[in-house]
Amino acid sequence: MTTPANDLFARHATVGEIAAALPGATDVFRRFGMDFCCKGNVALEDSARQRGVDVAEVERALSALGCASDGEAVPTATTALIDHIVAHYHETHRRELPELIRLAQQVEKVHAGKAGVPAGLAALLERMASELEQHMCKEELILFPAMRLQGGGVRLDAPIACMRHEHDDHGEHLRELDALTNGITLPPGACRTWQALYAGLAKLNEDLMQHIHLENNVLFPRFST
Ligand SMILES: [Fe+2]
Ligand SMILES: [Fe+2]
């Protein structure tokens, strides 16, 4: 993977540094019972040893987080493109949104009343997760199978118009997210959890925009005018 967080995979990097820079890392640390917040200044290797877990296993889990924007070439054939969208975007949203919701709930609770707290962010993310899930299910169960079956050249105008309309709603959610978080900008002195949350939000924003771009501008025009 080619994220800026690559440099942090050295075992002397602290779990706090990794949690703040690598979206999804907090979920991995939580699963292994490693404290990335209060004991965030502990090196990855030491933190794993203290918890009695194999550091190599933790590193594998961090590497496997997957990065939807990792520069992998986008396939051109329709079936392969659909597979790519589902694997790189649908599955990534499903994996990452629940952790973002947990982090947002934590930040809103622990820092309630402080300047810059994104009040209402967890609720917005819950709404996004729910609406995205319904939208992606429609694509996976109805639209994409029809595209796979037909190949190309067939018109699927009505379902595609519906999906485009829902993409507009997702874009509106991203604008709300931007407004709530001051353009996903951390306030001075933000804690590790807050940093991890905003790194994850930046990735969500990038992934969702790329996801919608691939459908609206690359896949859908093959089946509609
Ligand atoms: Fe999609
Ligand atoms: Fe979509």
Tab-separated table of C-alpha atoms and ligand atoms in Angstrom:
chain	number	residue	atom	x	y	z
A	1	MET	CA	0.000	0.000	0.000
A	2	THR	CA	1.170	3.510	-0.676
A	3	THR	CA	-0.246	5.733	2.021
A	4	PRO	CA	1.796	8.359	3.845
A	5	ALA	CA	1.406	6.053	6.831
A	6	ASN	CA	3.814	3.553	5.297
A	7	ASP	CA	6.698	5.109	7.140
A	8	LEU	CA	4.901	4.458	10.377
A	9	PHE	CA	4.980	0.707	9.998
A	10	ALA	CA	8.424	0.586	11.541
A	11	ARG	CA	8.020	-1.206	14.833
A	12	HIS	CA	9.423	1.761	16.730
A	13	ALA	CA	6.509	3.945	15.579
A	14	THR	CA	4.064	4.447	18.427
A	15	VAL	CA	0.550	3.074	18.363
A	16	GLY	CA	-0.728	6.635	18.831
A	17	GLU	CA	1.125	7.850	15.740
A	18	ILE	CA	-0.182	4.936	13.693
A	19	ALA	CA	-3.740	5.374	15.014
A	20	ALA	CA	-3.706	9.057	14.111
A	21	ALA	CA	-2.340	8.582	10.599
A	22	LEU	CA	-3.752	5.291	9.316
A	23	PRO	CA	-7.535	5.075	8.945
A	24	GLY	CA	-8.879	1.846	10.424
A	25	ALA	CA	-5.863	1.287	12.686
A	26	THR	CA	-7.910	2.111	15.784
A	27	ASP	CA	-10.223	-0.782	14.965
A	28	VAL	CA	-7.240	-3.153	14.642
A	29	PHE	CA	-5.798	-1.970	17.982
A	30	ARG	CA	-9.189	-2.329	19.628
A	31	ARG	CA	-9.446	-5.938	18.380
A	32	PHE	CA	-6.015	-6.778	19.774
A	33	GLY	CA	-6.774	-4.967	23.040
A	34	MET	CA	-3.970	-2.449	22.477
A	35	ASP	CA	-4.415	0.991	24.060
A	36	PHE	CA	-3.768	3.644	21.388
A	37	CYS	CA	-5.174	6.557	23.352
A	38	CYS	CA	-3.967	6.781	26.958
A	39	LYS	CA	-0.893	4.655	26.210
A	40	GLY	CA	-0.473	5.934	22.666
A	41	ASN	CA	3.179	6.834	23.182
A	42	VAL	CA	4.201	3.167	23.382
A	43	ALA	CA	6.020	1.654	20.378
A	44	LEU	CA	3.980	-0.826	18.333
A	45	GLU	CA	6.335	-3.651	19.217
A	46	ASP	CA	6.240	-2.866	22.951
A	47	SER	CA	2.488	-2.396	22.996
A	48	ALA	CA	1.994	-5.794	21.336
A	49	ARG	CA	4.392	-7.442	23.782
A	50	GLN	CA	2.601	-5.878	26.761
A	51	ARG	CA	-0.701	-7.303	25.520
A	52	GLY	CA	0.881	-10.684	24.760
A	53	VAL	CA	0.051	-10.541	21.058
A	54	ASP	CA	2.290	-11.294	18.094
A	55	VAL	CA	3.469	-7.999	16.586
A	56	ALA	CA	3.749	-9.625	13.151
A	57	GLU	CA	0.059	-10.481	13.352
A	58	VAL	CA	-0.815	-6.873	14.208
A	59	GLU	CA	1.321	-5.622	11.322
A	60	ARG	CA	-0.456	-8.008	8.955
A	61	ALA	CA	-3.824	-6.678	10.125
A	62	LEU	CA	-2.666	-3.077	9.622
A	63	SER	CA	-1.355	-3.851	6.143
A	64	ALA	CA	-4.595	-5.623	5.245
A	65	LEU	CA	-6.725	-2.581	6.044
A	66	GLY	CA	-6.847	-1.889	2.342
A	67	CYS	CA	-6.669	1.501	0.820
A	68	ALA	CA	-9.280	2.310	-1.775
A	69	SER	CA	-7.042	5.055	-3.124
A	70	ASP	CA	-3.913	2.969	-3.346
A	71	GLY	CA	-3.275	3.777	-6.984
A	72	GLU	CA	-4.339	0.363	-8.273
A	73	ALA	CA	-5.354	0.588	-11.916
A	74	VAL	CA	-9.093	0.748	-12.491
A	75	PRO	CA	-10.208	-2.066	-14.842
A	76	THR	CA	-11.959	-1.072	-18.044
A	77	ALA	CA	-14.051	-4.194	-18.769
A	78	THR	CA	-17.542	-3.777	-17.299
A	79	THR	CA	-17.601	-6.924	-15.151
A	80	ALA	CA	-14.133	-6.263	-13.768
A	81	LEU	CA	-15.032	-2.617	-13.124
A	82	ILE	CA	-18.106	-3.660	-11.143
A	83	ASP	CA	-15.980	-6.131	-9.135
A	84	HIS	CA	-13.489	-3.333	-8.470
A	85	ILE	CA	-16.196	-0.926	-7.253
A	86	VAL	CA	-17.700	-3.503	-4.906
A	87	ALA	CA	-14.353	-4.699	-3.498
A	88	HIS	CA	-12.649	-1.311	-3.204
A	89	TYR	CA	-15.511	0.983	-2.275
A	90	HIS	CA	-18.623	-0.884	-1.076
A	91	GLU	CA	-16.641	-3.198	1.191
A	92	THR	CA	-14.379	-0.358	2.377
A	93	HIS	CA	-17.343	1.836	3.372
A	94	ARG	CA	-18.922	-1.117	5.202
A	95	ARG	CA	-15.684	-1.871	7.049
A	96	GLU	CA	-14.721	1.686	7.976
A	97	LEU	CA	-17.967	3.515	8.777
A	98	PRO	CA	-18.788	1.598	12.002
A	99	GLU	CA	-15.367	2.503	13.446
A	100	LEU	CA	-15.777	6.149	12.407
A	101	ILE	CA	-19.131	6.213	14.204
A	102	ARG	CA	-17.516	4.800	17.379
A	103	LEU	CA	-14.701	7.362	17.207
A	104	ALA	CA	-17.139	10.243	16.616
A	105	GLN	CA	-19.273	9.160	19.580
A	106	GLN	CA	-16.154	9.069	21.742
A	107	VAL	CA	-14.904	12.513	20.664
A	108	GLU	CA	-18.339	14.106	21.045
A	109	LYS	CA	-18.732	12.614	24.540
A	110	VAL	CA	-15.240	13.165	25.958
A	111	HIS	CA	-14.831	16.692	24.571
A	112	ALA	CA	-18.460	17.865	24.837
A	113	GLY	CA	-18.657	21.646	25.021
A	114	LYS	CA	-15.102	22.254	23.857
A	115	ALA	CA	-14.375	24.526	20.909
A	116	GLY	CA	-14.443	22.766	17.570
A	117	VAL	CA	-16.238	19.611	18.752
A	118	PRO	CA	-18.183	18.221	15.774
A	119	ALA	CA	-21.528	17.952	17.607
A	120	GLY	CA	-23.904	15.746	15.638
A	121	LEU	CA	-21.177	14.044	13.607
A	122	ALA	CA	-21.891	10.525	14.907
A	123	ALA	CA	-25.581	10.924	14.001
A	124	LEU	CA	-24.645	12.149	10.524
A	125	LEU	CA	-22.288	9.191	10.010
A	126	GLU	CA	-24.996	6.780	11.178
A	127	ARG	CA	-27.379	8.265	8.637
A	128	MET	CA	-24.726	8.014	5.933
A	129	ALA	CA	-23.961	4.382	6.817
A	130	SER	CA	-27.627	3.451	6.714
A	131	GLU	CA	-28.398	5.231	3.434
A	132	LEU	CA	-25.203	3.993	1.788
A	133	GLU	CA	-26.007	0.420	2.808
A	134	GLN	CA	-29.451	0.611	1.231
A	135	HIS	CA	-28.011	2.230	-1.892
A	136	MET	CA	-25.192	-0.297	-2.294
A	137	CYS	CA	-27.614	-3.203	-1.776
A	138	LYS	CA	-29.773	-1.902	-4.635
A	139	GLU	CA	-26.696	-1.736	-6.862
A	140	GLU	CA	-25.455	-5.182	-5.840
A	141	LEU	CA	-28.816	-6.958	-5.996
A	142	ILE	CA	-30.521	-5.238	-8.938
A	143	LEU	CA	-28.449	-2.887	-11.085
A	144	PHE	CA	-25.069	-4.613	-11.211
A	145	PRO	CA	-26.505	-8.099	-11.952
A	146	ALA	CA	-28.480	-6.568	-14.853
A	147	MET	CA	-25.296	-4.946	-16.157
A	148	ARG	CA	-23.329	-8.186	-15.828
A	149	LEU	CA	-26.050	-10.104	-17.644
A	150	GLN	CA	-26.432	-7.628	-20.489
A	151	GLY	CA	-22.773	-6.750	-20.939
A	152	GLY	CA	-23.106	-3.416	-22.686
A	153	GLY	CA	-25.333	-1.562	-25.074
A	154	VAL	CA	-28.576	-2.117	-23.165
A	155	ARG	CA	-30.402	0.863	-21.625
A	156	LEU	CA	-30.975	0.901	-17.883
A	157	ASP	CA	-32.082	4.540	-17.675
A	158	ALA	CA	-34.608	4.356	-14.849
A	159	PRO	CA	-32.533	2.537	-12.202
A	160	ILE	CA	-29.468	4.580	-13.137
A	161	ALA	CA	-31.404	7.854	-12.732
A	162	CYS	CA	-32.441	6.644	-9.285
A	163	MET	CA	-28.841	5.803	-8.333
A	164	ARG	CA	-27.597	9.180	-9.629
A	165	HIS	CA	-30.221	10.924	-7.501
A	166	GLU	CA	-29.041	9.021	-4.407
A	167	HIS	CA	-25.424	9.944	-5.234
A	168	ASP	CA	-26.512	13.594	-5.026
A	169	ASP	CA	-27.758	12.869	-1.496
A	170	HIS	CA	-24.383	11.311	-0.590
A	171	GLY	CA	-22.681	14.452	-1.878
A	172	GLU	CA	-24.968	16.562	0.304
A	173	HIS	CA	-23.919	14.452	3.319
A	174	LEU	CA	-20.256	15.109	2.518
A	175	ARG	CA	-20.967	18.849	2.473
A	176	GLU	CA	-22.659	18.542	5.897
A	177	LEU	CA	-19.635	16.610	7.160
A	178	ASP	CA	-17.337	19.332	5.857
A	179	ALA	CA	-19.356	22.037	7.609
A	180	LEU	CA	-19.450	20.139	10.924
A	181	THR	CA	-15.688	19.560	10.979
A	182	ASN	CA	-14.428	22.910	9.673
A	183	GLY	CA	-13.331	21.235	6.450
A	184	ILE	CA	-11.998	18.184	8.354
A	185	THR	CA	-9.509	20.429	10.111
A	186	LEU	CA	-8.339	19.525	13.603
A	187	PRO	CA	-8.426	22.153	16.348
A	188	PRO	CA	-5.103	22.798	18.114
A	189	GLY	CA	-4.239	20.148	20.693
A	190	ALA	CA	-6.716	17.538	19.393
A	191	CYS	CA	-6.208	14.129	21.027
A	192	ARG	CA	-5.162	10.943	19.207
A	193	THR	CA	-8.737	9.716	18.906
A	194	TRP	CA	-9.787	12.996	17.319
A	195	GLN	CA	-6.821	12.796	14.937
A	196	ALA	CA	-7.719	9.207	14.027
A	197	LEU	CA	-11.336	10.244	13.425
A	198	TYR	CA	-10.403	13.072	11.066
A	199	ALA	CA	-7.844	10.954	9.175
A	200	GLY	CA	-10.646	8.414	8.652
A	201	LEU	CA	-13.102	11.117	7.581
A	202	ALA	CA	-10.627	12.469	5.024
A	203	LYS	CA	-10.297	8.969	3.575
A	204	LEU	CA	-14.084	8.451	3.583
A	205	ASN	CA	-14.503	11.746	1.746
A	206	GLU	CA	-11.904	10.795	-0.868
A	207	ASP	CA	-13.193	7.227	-1.279
A	208	LEU	CA	-16.837	8.233	-1.582
A	209	MET	CA	-16.066	10.902	-4.172
A	210	GLN	CA	-13.989	8.447	-6.223
A	211	HIS	CA	-16.694	5.767	-5.840
A	212	ILE	CA	-19.392	8.099	-7.157
A	213	HIS	CA	-17.115	9.325	-9.945
A	214	LEU	CA	-16.488	5.760	-11.187
A	215	GLU	CA	-20.203	5.007	-11.271
A	216	ASN	CA	-21.543	8.334	-12.591
A	217	ASN	CA	-18.817	9.024	-15.139
A	218	VAL	CA	-17.400	5.637	-16.131
A	219	LEU	CA	-19.865	2.783	-15.529
A	220	PHE	CA	-23.328	4.333	-15.890
A	221	PRO	CA	-22.774	6.044	-19.269
A	222	ARG	CA	-22.290	2.560	-20.783
A	223	PHE	CA	-25.950	1.821	-19.996
A	224	SER	CA	-27.696	5.193	-20.253
A	225	THR	CA	-27.568	8.456	-22.137
B	1	FE	FE	-21.661	1.877	-5.568
B	2	FE	FE	-23.704	4.211	-6.211
